[in-house]
Tab-separated table of C-alpha atoms and ligand atoms in Angstrom:
chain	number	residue	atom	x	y	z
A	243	UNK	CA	0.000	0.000	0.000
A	244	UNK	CA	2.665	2.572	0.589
A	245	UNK	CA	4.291	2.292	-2.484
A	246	UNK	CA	1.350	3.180	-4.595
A	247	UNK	CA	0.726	6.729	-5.860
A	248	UNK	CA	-1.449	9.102	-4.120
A	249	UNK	CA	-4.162	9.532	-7.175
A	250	UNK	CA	-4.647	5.438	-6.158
A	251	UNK	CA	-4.548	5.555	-2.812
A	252	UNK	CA	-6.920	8.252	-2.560
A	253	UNK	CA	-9.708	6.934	-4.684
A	254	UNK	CA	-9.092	3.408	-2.398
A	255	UNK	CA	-8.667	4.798	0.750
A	256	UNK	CA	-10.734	3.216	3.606
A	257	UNK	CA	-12.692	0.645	1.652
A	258	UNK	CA	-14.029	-2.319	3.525
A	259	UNK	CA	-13.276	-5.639	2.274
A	260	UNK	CA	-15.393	-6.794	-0.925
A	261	UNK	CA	-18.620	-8.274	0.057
A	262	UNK	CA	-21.053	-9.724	-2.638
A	263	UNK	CA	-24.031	-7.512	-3.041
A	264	UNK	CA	-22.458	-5.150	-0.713
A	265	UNK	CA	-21.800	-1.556	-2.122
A	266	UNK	CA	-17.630	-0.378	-2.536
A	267	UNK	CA	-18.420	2.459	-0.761
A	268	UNK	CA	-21.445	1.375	2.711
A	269	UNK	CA	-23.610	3.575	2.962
A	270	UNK	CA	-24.091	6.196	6.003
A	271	UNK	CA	-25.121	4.737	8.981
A	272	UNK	CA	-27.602	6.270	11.006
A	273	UNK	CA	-27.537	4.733	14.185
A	274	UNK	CA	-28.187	6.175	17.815
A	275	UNK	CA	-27.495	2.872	19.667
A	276	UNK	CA	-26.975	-0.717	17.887
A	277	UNK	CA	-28.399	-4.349	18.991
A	278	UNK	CA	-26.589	-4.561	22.271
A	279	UNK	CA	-27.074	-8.185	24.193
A	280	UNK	CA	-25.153	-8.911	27.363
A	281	UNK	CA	-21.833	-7.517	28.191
A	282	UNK	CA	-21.512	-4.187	26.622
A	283	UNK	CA	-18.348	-5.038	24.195
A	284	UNK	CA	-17.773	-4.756	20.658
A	285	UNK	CA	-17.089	-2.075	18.243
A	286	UNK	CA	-20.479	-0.713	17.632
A	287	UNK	CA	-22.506	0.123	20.624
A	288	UNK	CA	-23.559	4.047	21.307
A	289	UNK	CA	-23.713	6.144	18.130
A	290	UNK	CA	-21.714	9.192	20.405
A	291	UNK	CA	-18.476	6.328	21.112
A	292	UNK	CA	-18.390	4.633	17.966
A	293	UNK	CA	-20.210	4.432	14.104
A	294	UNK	CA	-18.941	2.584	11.163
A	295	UNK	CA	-19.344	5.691	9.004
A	296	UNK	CA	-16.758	7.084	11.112
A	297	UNK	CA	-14.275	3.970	11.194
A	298	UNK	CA	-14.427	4.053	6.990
A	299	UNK	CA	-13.304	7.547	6.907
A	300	UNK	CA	-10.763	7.221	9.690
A	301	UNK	CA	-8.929	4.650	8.210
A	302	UNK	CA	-9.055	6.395	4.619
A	303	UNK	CA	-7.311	9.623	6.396
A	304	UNK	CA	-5.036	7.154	8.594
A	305	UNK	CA	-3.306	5.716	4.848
A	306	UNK	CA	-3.327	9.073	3.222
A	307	UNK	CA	-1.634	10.750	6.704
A	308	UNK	CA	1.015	7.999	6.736
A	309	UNK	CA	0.627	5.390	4.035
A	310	UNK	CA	1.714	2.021	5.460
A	311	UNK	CA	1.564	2.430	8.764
A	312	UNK	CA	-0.580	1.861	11.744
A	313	UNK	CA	-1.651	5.113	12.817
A	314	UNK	CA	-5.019	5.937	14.514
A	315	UNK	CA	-7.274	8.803	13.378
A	316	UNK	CA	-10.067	10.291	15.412
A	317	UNK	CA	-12.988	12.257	13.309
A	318	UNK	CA	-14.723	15.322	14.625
A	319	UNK	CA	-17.372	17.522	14.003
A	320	UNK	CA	-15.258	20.276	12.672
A	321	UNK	CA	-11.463	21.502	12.565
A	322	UNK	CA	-11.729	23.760	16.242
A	323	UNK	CA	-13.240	20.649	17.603
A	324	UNK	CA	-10.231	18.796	16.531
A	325	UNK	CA	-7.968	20.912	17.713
A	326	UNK	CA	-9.416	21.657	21.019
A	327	UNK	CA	-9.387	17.331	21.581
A	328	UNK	CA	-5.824	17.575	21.143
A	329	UNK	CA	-4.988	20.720	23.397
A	330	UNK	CA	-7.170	19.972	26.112
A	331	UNK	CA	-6.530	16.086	26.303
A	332	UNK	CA	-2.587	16.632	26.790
A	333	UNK	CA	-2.286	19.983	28.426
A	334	UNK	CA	-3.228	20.247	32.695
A	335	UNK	CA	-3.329	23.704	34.658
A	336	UNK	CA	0.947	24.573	35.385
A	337	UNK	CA	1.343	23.367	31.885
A	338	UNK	CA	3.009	25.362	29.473
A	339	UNK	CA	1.642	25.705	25.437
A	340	UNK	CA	3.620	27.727	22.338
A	341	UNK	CA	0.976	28.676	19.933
A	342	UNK	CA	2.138	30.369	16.554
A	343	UNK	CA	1.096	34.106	16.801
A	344	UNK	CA	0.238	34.460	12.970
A	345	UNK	CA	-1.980	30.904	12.729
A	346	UNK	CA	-5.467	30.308	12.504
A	347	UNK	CA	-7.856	32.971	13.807
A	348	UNK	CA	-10.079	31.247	16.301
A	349	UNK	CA	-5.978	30.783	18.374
A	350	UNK	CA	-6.258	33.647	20.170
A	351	UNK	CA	-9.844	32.714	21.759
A	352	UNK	CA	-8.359	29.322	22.426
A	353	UNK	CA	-5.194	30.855	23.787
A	354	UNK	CA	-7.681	32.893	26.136
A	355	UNK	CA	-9.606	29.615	27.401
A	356	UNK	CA	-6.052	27.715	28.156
A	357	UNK	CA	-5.121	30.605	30.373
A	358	UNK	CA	-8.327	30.835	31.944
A	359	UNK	CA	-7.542	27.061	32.929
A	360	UNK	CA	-4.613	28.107	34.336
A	361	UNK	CA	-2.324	27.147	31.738
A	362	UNK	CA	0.505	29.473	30.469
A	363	UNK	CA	0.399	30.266	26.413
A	364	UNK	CA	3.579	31.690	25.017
A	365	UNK	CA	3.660	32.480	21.040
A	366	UNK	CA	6.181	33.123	18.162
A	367	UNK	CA	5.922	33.907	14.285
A	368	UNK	CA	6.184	30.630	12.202
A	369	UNK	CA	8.293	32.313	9.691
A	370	UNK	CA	12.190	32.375	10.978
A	371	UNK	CA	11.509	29.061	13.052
A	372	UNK	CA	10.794	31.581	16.018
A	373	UNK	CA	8.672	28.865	17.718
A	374	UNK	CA	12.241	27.049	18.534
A	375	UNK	CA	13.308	30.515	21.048
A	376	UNK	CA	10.122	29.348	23.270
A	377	UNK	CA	10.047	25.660	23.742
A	378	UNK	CA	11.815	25.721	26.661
A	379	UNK	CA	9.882	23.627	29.368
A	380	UNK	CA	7.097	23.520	27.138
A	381	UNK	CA	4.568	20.215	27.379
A	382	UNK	CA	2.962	21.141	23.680
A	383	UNK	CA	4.121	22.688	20.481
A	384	UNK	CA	1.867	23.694	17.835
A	385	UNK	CA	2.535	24.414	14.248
A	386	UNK	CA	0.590	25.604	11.320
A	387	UNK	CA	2.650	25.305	8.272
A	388	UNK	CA	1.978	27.072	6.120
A	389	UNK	CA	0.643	29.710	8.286
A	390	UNK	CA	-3.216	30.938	7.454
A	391	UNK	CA	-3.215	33.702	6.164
A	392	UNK	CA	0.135	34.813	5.724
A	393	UNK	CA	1.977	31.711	4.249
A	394	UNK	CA	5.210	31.478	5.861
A	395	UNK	CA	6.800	28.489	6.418
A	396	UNK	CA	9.332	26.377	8.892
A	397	UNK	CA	10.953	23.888	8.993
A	398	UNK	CA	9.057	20.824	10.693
A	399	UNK	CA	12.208	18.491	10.771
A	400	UNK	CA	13.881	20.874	12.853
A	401	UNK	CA	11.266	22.395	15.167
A	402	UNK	CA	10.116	18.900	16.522
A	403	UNK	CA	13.487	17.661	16.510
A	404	UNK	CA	14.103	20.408	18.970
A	405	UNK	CA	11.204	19.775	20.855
A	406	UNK	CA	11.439	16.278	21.017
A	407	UNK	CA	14.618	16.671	22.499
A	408	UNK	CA	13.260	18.830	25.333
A	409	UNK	CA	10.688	16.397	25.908
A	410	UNK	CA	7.462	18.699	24.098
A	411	UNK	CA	5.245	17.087	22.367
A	412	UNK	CA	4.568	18.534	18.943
A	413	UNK	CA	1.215	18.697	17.185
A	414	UNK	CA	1.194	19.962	13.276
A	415	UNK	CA	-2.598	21.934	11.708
A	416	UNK	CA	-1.732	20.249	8.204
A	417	UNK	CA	-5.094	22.154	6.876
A	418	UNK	CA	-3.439	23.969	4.128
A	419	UNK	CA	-1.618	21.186	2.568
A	420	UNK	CA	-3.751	18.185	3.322
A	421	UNK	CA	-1.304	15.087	3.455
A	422	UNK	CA	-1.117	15.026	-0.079
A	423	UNK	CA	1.041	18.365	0.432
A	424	UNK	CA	2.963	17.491	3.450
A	425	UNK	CA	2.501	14.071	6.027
A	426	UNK	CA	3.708	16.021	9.136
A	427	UNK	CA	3.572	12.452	11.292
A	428	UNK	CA	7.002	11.338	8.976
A	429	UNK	CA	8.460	14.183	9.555
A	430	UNK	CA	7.914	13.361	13.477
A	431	UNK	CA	4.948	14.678	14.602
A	432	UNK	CA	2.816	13.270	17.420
A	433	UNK	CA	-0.362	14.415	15.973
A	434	UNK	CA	-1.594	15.393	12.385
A	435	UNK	CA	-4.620	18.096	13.198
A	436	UNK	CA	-6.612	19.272	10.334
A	437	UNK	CA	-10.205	21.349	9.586
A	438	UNK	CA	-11.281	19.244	6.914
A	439	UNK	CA	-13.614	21.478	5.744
A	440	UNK	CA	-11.205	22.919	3.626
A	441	UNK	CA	-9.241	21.100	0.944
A	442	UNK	CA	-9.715	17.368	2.397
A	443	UNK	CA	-13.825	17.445	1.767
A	444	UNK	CA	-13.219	20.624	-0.919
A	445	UNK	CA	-16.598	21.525	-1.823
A	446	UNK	CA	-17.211	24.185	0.663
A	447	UNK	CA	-20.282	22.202	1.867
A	448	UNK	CA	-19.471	20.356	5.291
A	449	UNK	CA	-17.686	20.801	8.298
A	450	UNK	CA	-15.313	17.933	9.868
A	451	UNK	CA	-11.842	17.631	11.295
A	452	UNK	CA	-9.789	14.623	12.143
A	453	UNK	CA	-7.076	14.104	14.376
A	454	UNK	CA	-4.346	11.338	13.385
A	455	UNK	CA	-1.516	9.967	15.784
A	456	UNK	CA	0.637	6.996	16.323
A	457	UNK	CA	1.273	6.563	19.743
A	458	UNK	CA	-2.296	4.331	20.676
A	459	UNK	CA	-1.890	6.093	24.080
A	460	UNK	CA	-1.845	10.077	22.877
A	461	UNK	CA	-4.494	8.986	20.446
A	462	UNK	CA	-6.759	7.306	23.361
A	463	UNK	CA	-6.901	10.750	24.826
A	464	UNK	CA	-8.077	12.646	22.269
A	465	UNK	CA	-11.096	9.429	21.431
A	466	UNK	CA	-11.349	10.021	25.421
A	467	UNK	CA	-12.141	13.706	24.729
A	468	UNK	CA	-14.448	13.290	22.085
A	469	UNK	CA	-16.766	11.114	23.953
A	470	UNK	CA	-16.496	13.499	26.708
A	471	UNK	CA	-17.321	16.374	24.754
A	472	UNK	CA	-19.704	15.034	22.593
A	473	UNK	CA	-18.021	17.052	19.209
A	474	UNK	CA	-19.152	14.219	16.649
A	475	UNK	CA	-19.638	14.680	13.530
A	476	UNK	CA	-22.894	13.398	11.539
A	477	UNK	CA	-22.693	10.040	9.998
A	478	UNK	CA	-24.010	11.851	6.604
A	479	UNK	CA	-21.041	14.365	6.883
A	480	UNK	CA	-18.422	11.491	7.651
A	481	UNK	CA	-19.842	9.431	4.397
A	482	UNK	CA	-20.227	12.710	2.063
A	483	UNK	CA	-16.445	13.116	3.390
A	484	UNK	CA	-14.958	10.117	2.553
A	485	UNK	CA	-16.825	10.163	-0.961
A	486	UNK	CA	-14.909	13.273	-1.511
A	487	UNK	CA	-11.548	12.117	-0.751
A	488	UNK	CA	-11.811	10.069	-3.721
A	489	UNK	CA	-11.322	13.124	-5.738
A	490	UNK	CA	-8.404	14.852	-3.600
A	491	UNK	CA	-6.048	14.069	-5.584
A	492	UNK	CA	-7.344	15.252	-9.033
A	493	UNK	CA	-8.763	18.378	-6.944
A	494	UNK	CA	-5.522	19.069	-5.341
A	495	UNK	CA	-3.202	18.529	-8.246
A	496	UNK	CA	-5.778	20.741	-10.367
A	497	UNK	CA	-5.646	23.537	-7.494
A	498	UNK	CA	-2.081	23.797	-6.562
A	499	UNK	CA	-0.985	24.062	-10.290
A	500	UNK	CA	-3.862	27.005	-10.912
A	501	UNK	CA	-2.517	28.539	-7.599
A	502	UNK	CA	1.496	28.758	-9.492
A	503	UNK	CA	-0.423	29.897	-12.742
A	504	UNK	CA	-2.002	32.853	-10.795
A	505	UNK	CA	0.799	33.430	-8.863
A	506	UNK	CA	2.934	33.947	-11.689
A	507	UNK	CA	0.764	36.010	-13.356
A	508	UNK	CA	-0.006	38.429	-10.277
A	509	UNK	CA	3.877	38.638	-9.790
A	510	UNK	CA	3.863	40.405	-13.192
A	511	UNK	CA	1.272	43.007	-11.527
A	512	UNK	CA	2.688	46.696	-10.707
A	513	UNK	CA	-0.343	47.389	-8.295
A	514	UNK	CA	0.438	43.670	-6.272
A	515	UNK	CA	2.604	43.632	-3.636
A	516	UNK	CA	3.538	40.977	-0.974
A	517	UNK	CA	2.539	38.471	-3.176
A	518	UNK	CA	3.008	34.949	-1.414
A	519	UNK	CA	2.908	31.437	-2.336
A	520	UNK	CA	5.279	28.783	-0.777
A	521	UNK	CA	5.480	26.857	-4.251
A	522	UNK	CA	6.645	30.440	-6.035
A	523	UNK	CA	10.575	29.502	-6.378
A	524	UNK	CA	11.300	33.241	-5.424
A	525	UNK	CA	8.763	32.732	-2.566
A	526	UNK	CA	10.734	33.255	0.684
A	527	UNK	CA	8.922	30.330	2.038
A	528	UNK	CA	10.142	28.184	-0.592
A	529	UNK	CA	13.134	27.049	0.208
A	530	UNK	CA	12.216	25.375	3.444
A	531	UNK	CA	8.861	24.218	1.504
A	532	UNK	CA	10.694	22.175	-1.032
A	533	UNK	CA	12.430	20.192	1.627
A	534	UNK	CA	8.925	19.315	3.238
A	535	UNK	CA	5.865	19.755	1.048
A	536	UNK	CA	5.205	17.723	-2.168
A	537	UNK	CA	2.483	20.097	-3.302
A	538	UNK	CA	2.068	23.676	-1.784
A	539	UNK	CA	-1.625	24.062	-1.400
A	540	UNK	CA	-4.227	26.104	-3.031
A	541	UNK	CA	-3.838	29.508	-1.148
A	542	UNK	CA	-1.819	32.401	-2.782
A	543	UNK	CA	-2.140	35.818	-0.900
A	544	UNK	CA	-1.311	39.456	-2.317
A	545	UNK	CA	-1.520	43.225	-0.935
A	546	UNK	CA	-3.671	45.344	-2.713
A	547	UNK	CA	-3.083	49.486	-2.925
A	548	UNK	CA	-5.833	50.015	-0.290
A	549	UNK	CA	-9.030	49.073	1.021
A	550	UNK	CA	-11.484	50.707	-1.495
A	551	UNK	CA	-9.514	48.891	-4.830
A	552	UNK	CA	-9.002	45.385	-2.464
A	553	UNK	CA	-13.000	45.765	-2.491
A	554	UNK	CA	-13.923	46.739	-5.968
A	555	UNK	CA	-11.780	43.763	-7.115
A	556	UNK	CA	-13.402	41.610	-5.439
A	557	UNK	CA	-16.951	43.016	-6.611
A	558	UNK	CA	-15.521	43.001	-10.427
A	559	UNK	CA	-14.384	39.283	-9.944
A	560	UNK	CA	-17.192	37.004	-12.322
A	561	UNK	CA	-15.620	33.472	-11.540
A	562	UNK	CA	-14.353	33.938	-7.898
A	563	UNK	CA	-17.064	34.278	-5.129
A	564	UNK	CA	-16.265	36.679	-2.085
A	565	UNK	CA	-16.073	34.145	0.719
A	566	UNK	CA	-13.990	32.815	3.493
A	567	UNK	CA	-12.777	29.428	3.802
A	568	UNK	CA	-10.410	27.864	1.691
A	569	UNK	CA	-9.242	24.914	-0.163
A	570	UNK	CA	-12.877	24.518	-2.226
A	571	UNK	CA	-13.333	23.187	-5.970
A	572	UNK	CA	-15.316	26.615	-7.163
A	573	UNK	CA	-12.335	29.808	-6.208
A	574	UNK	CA	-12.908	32.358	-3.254
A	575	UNK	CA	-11.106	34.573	-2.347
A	576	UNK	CA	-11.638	37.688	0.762
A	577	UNK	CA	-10.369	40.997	2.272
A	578	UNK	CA	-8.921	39.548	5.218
A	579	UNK	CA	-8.772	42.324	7.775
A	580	UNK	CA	-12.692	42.950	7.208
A	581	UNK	CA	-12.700	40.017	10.105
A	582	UNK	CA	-10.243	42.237	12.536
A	583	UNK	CA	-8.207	39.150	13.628
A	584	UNK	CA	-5.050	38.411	11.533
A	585	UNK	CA	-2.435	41.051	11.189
A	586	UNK	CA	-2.767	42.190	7.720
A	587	UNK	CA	-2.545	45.729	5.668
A	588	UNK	CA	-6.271	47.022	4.818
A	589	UNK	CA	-5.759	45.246	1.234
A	590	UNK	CA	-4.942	41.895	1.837
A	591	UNK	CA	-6.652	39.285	0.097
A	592	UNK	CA	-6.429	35.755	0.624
A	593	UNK	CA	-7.252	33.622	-2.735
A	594	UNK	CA	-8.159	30.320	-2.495
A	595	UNK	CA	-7.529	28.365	-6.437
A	596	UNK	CA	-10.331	25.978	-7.335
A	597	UNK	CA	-10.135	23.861	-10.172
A	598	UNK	CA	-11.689	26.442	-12.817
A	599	UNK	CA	-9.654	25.891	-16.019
A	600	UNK	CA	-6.622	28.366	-15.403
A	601	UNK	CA	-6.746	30.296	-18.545
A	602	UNK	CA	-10.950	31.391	-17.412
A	603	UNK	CA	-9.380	32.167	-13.661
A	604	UNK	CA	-6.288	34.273	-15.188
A	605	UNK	CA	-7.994	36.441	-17.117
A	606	UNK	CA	-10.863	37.127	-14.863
A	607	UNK	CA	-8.492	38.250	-12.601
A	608	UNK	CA	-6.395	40.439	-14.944
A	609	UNK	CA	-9.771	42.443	-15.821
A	610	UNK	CA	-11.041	42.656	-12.271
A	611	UNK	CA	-7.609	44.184	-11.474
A	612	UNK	CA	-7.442	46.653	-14.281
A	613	UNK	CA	-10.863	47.959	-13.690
A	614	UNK	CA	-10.019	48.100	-9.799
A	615	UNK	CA	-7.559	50.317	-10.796
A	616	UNK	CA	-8.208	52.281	-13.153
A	617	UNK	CA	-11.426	53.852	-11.576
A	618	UNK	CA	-9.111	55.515	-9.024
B	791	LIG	C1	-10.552	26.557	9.107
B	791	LIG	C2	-9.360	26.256	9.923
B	791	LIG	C3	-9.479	25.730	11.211
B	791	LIG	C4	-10.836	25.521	11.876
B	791	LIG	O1	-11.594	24.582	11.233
B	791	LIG	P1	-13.210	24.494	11.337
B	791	LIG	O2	-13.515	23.296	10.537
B	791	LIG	O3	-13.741	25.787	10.791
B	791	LIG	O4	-13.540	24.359	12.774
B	791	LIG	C5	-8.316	25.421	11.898
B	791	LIG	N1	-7.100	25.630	11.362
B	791	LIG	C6	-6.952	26.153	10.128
B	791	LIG	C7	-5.577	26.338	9.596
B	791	LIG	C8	-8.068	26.476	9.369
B	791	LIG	O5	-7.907	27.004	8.173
């Protein structure tokens, strides 16, 4: 299995066993509670614990996160749920967390509910491997790489080599690459943590998010924590998920080679500036990229003149919807600092490259620029 190619592997991922008359693919199971006689054991018993829907897709992610090995992967009902599973299972009050200060928005409010448990929260850029200045005495590292929204990059290899060696566990958001683009648990990880209602499902239509370790003991926490919390997704979400994965890899290969098209052509732009894109060869993320990533994910993100053009160009845009969220089949792309969070000039956009044909998405762009600009 993990010497086939990822275009197989994904459309094979997490089958059952062929069963005459049985369908490839089971259907979704809706189930609250299953027959149950005698001694509550087995693997199907309350639909909050366990559901086959679930097991299907968790074992598809498990082979795509690290093809070959045994690996367990726990599904939840969206990406923050996922994260939280893995934050609050491992860290106790006295404990001390490094967050990335330029990640995902929704880190600050979870930064804010660690310290309320009494837990100190220390952050550092990703760019520059900054995170590796703050580890000391640390029980948890996280990483987002590359970092959403502003696509910098470090070097994974390094940072939980570091860690490991001071004894901190290290926990990689692989949203923006999906493990087609990077399989953070060979490069050392102890968990993979991803919002797969980005690129993994890619149709902008469901919410999920998966957790995926090795060690059975880190990953019994974070099963522990779901049945605790109660953050499960819905059996239709987990099946409509794992029918999508059959397509990541014709989505993602589709995606990431519109997002170097675009890129390319917006470098060529006067009015763009701070154009980034990890797979952009004079990206400054690139270097470190190469080393880690085998594709470079569907995000590219530029710096418009000011507020007023950033919005008219995304009015004048005909093919690319003005939405959040990224990693979708059908291109989106936003004004980031509308939302107040991330750090960004007044004219930042953040592009997310669906699968349009690239010559369409080029030129759509190119005229949605010029008449940004020239109505100054
Ligand atoms: C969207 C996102 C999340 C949160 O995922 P949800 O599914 O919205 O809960 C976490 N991390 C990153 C990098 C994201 O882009």
């Amino acid at each position: 299995m993990s010497t086939m190619g990822d275009g197989t592997r994904a459309v094979r991922a997490g089958l059952p066993e062929p069963e005459q008359y049985e369908p490839t693919l089971p259907g979704p199971v809706f189930a609250a509670h299953f027959h149950l006689s005698g001694e509550p054991t087995g693997p199907y018993t309350y639909g909050r614990d366990t559901n086959p829907t679930w097991t299907h897709l968790e074992r598809a992610i498990g082979e795509l996160e690290a093809p070959g090995e045994t690996v367990e992967t726990t599904v939840f009902a969206s990406g923050m749920a996922a994260i939280s599973s893995v934050l609050l299972s491992q860290v106790r009050s006295g404990d001390t967390v490094v967050l990335p200060d330029d990640g995902y928005q929704a880190l600050p409010l979870v930064r804010q509910q660690l310290e309320a448990y009494g837990v100190e929260v220390r952050t550092a850029p990703t760019g520059g491997d900054a995170q590796l200045a703050v580890l000391e005495g640390a029980r948890l590292l996280w990483i987002e790489t590359p970092s959403n929204p502003g696509l910098d990059v470090c070097d994974l290899r390094r940072l939980i080599e570091a860690a490991h060696g001071a004894g901190v566990l290290v926990a990689v958001d692989n949203t923006l690459a999906t493990p087609l683009g990077q399989r953070p648990l060979e490069l050392g990880a102890d968990f993979s943590v991803a919002s797969d209602t980005k690129g993994m499902t890619g149709h902008g239509d469901i919410l999920l998010g998966h957790v995926t370790c090795r060690d059975p003991e880190l990953a019994a926490g974070v099963r522990r924590w779901r049945k605790v919390v109660g953050a499960i997704p819905g059996p239709m979400e987990a099946w409509l998920a794992h029918r999508s994965l059959a397509t990541l890899e014709l989505r993602i290969d589709r995606q990431c080679a519109n997002a170097l098209v675009l890129a390319e052509a917006l470098g060529k732009r006067q009015e763009i500036t701070g154009l980034r894109y990890p797979g952009l060869p004079t990206d400054p993320s690139y270097p470190v990229a190469v080393r880690q990533m085998r594709r470079f994910g569907s995000v590219v993100s530029f710096v418009l003149p000011d507020r007023a053009i950033a919005e008219r160009f995304l009015a004048g845009l005909l093919l690319v919807d003005d939405a959040t969220s990224f990693g979708g089949v059908r291109s989106t792309a936003e004004r980031r600092a509308r939302w107040g969070g991330d750090a960004v000039p007044e004219g930042f956009i953040r592009f997310s490259v669906g699968a349009e044909d690239a010559d369409d998405l080029v030129a759509d762009v190119e005229r949605a620029l010029d008449e940004a600009t020239s109505r100054r």
